[in-house]
C-alpha positions as semicolon CSV with decimal commas, in nm:
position;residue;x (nm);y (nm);z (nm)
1;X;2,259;-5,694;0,741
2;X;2,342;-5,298;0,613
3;X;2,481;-5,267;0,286
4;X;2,771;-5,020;0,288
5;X;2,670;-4,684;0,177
6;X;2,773;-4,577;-0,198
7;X;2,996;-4,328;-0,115
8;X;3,012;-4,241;-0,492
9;X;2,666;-4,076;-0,445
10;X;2,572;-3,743;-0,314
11;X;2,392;-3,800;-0,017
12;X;2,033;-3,684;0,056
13;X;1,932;-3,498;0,332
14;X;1,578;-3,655;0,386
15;X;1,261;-3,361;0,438
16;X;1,226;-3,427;0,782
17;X;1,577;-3,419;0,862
18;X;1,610;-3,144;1,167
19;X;1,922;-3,052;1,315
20;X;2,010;-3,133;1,735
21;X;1,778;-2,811;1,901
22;X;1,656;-2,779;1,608
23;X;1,278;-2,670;1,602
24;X;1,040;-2,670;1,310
25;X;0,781;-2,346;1,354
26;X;0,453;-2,344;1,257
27;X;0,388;-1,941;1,164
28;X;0,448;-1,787;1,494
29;X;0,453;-2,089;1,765
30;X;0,819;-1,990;1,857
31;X;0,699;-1,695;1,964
32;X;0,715;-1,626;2,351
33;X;0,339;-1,612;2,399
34;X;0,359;-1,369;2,690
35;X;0,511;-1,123;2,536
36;X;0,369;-1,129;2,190
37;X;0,005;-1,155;2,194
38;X;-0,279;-1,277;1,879
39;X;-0,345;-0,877;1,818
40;X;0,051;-0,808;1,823
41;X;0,143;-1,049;1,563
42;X;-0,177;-0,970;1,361
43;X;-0,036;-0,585;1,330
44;X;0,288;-0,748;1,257
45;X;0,176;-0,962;0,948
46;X;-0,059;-0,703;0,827
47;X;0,185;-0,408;0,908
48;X;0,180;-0,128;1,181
49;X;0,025;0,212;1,120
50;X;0,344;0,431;0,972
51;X;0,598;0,160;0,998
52;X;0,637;0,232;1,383
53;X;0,705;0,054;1,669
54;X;0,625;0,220;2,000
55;X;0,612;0,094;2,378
56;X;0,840;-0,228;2,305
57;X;1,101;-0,165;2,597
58;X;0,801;-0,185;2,847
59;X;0,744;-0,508;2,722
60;X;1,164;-0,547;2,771
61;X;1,133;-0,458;3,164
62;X;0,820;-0,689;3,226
63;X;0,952;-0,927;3,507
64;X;0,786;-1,203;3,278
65;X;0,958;-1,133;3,002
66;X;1,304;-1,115;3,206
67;X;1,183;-1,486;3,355
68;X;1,143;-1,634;3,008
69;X;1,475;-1,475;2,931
70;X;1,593;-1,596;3,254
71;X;1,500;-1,966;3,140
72;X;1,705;-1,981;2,828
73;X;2,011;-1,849;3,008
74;X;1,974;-2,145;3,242
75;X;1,911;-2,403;3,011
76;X;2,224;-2,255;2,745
77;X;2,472;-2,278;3,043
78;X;2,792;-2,111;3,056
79;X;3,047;-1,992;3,306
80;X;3,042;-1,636;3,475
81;X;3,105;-1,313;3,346
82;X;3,310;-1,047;3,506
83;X;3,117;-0,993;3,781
84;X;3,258;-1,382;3,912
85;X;2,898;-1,463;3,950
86;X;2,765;-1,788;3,815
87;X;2,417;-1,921;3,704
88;X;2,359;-2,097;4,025
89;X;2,466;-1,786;4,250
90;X;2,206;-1,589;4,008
91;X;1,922;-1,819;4,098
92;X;1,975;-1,807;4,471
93;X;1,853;-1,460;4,466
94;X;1,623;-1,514;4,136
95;X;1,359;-1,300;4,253
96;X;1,484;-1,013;4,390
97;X;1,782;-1,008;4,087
98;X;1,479;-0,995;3,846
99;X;1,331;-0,746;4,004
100;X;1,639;-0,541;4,046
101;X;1,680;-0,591;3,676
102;X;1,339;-0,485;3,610
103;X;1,347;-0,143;3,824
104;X;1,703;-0,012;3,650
105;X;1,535;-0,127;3,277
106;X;1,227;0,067;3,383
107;X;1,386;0,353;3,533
108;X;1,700;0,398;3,243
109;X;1,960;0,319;3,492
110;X;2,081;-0,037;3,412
111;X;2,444;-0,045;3,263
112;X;2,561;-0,370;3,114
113;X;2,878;-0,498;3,272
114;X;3,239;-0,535;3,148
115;X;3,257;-0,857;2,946
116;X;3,533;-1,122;3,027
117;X;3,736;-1,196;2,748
118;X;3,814;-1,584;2,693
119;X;3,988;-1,771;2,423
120;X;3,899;-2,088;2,258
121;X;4,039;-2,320;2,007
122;X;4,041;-2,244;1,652
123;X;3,932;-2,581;1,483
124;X;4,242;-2,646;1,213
125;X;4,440;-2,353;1,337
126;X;4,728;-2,270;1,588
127;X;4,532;-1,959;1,658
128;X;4,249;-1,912;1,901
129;X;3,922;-1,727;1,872
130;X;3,816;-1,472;2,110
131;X;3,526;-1,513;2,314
132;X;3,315;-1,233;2,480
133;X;3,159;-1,369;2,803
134;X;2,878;-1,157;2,942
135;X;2,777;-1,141;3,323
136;X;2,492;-1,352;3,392
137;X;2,261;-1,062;3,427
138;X;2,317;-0,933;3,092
139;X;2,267;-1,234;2,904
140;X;1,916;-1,165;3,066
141;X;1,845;-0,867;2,920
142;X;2,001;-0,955;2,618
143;X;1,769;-1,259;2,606
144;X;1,478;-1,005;2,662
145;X;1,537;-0,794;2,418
146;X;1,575;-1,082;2,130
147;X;1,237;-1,237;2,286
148;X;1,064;-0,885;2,209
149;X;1,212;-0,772;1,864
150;X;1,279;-1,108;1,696
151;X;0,977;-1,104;1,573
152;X;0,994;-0,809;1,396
153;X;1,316;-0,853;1,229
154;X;1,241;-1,216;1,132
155;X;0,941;-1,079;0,962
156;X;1,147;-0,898;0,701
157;X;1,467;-1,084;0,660
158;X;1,537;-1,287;0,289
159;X;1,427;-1,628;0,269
160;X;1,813;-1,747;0,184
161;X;1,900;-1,670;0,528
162;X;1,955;-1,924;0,743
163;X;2,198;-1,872;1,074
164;X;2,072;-1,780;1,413
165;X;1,741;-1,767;1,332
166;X;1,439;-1,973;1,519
167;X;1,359;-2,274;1,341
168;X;1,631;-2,249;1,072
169;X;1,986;-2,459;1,067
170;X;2,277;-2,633;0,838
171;X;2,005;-2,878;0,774
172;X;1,740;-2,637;0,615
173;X;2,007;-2,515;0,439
174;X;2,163;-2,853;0,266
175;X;1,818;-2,903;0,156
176;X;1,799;-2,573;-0,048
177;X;2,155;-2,703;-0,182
178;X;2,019;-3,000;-0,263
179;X;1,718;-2,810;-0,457
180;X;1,965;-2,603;-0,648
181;X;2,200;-2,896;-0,776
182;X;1,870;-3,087;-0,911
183;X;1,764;-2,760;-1,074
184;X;2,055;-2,768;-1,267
185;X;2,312;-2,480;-1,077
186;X;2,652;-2,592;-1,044
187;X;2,886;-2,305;-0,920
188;X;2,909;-2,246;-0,557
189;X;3,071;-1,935;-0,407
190;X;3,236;-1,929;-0,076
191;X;3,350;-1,632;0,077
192;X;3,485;-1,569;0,432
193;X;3,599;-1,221;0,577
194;X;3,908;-1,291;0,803
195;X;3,835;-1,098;1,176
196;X;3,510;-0,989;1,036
197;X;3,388;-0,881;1,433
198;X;3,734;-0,728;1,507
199;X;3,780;-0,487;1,165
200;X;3,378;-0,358;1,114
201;X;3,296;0,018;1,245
202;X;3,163;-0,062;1,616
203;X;3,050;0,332;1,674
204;X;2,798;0,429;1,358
205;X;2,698;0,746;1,331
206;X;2,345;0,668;1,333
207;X;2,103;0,370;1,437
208;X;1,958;0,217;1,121
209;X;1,708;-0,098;1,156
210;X;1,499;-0,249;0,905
211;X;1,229;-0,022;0,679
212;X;0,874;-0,050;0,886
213;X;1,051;-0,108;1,235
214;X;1,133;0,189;1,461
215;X;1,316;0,086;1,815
């Protein structure tokens, strides 16, 4: 029989631990493959001449590239945006919507879509968080463009960042926790900033990106 845990001990978060959906990379395996080749991410670890990026939104428009995209959308789920059409009316047409997509990508003439505004629960609040629910079809080419410049943005961001990024979760980051209390660190500073989304400048005057990436 189980002993009761001692709840008057921290508890460990073993080294394997992974959170659910949670993948553990290996250098570049989370990589789609199709998309970003051996000689691609060999100019990306050693650096590209001048710190510039050309020709990525070809690789955007690639009907391959849309399909991969096309397969996370499936498997995330989610209801319609608001166009009213929904993931399985998408896939009727798969082909010729990817292509469609493909041809206004290539040719500058693809406009995202309105987004349908939704509101969810607010866990220990009476107030509910807005959602932002984007058509079908622009979750695509969102998906697209994440699948082609991930790479190069995951390649210079800090080693304490954890959230939305491929291989990385609460899990990882209870385990550098963990390594701080041992090493003797005992203040912890939590800071939230209320409406973040709603209150920061949505029009800058310029596009910045990271130094060595042009887009």
């Amino acid at each position: 029989m189980k002993t009761a845990p001692d709840e008057t001990q921290p508890a460990v978060v073993p080294e394997r631990a992974t959170q659910a959906g949670e993948a553990s990379p290996k250098d570049w395996d989370w990589v789609e493959r199709q998309v970003w080749t051996e000689r691609m991410l060999e100019a990306l670890e050693k650096g590209v001449k001048g710190g510039v990026w050309f020709s990525l939104i070809d690789k955007v428009q690639r009907p391959s590239t849309l399909y991969a995209a096309w397969a996370g959308v499936e498997r995330n789920g989610g209801s319609a945006g608001s166009d009213h059409q929904s993931i399985k009316a998408f896939e009727k047409d798969l082909g010729g919507e990817i292509e469609r997509l493909s041809e206004e990508l290539r040719t500058g003439t693809y406009r995202p879509r309105p987004i349908r505004r939704a509101y969810i629960e607010k866990l220990g609040s009476k107030e509910k968080r807005p959602l932002g629910i984007p058509c079908v079809r622009d979750r695509i080419v969102q998906g697209a463009l994440r699948i082609v410049i991930e790479p190069i943005f995951e390649n210079v961001f800090v080693p304490q960042s954890y959230g939305f990024r491929p291989g990385r979760g609460c899990k990882d980051a209870l385990r550098k926790l963990e390594s701080l209390l041992k090493a003797g660190y005992t203040h912890v500073v939590d800071a939230d900033l209320k409406a973040y989304s709603d209150s920061i400048p949505h029009s800058p005057p310029e596009l910045w990106v990271p130094t060595g990436t042009w887009m």
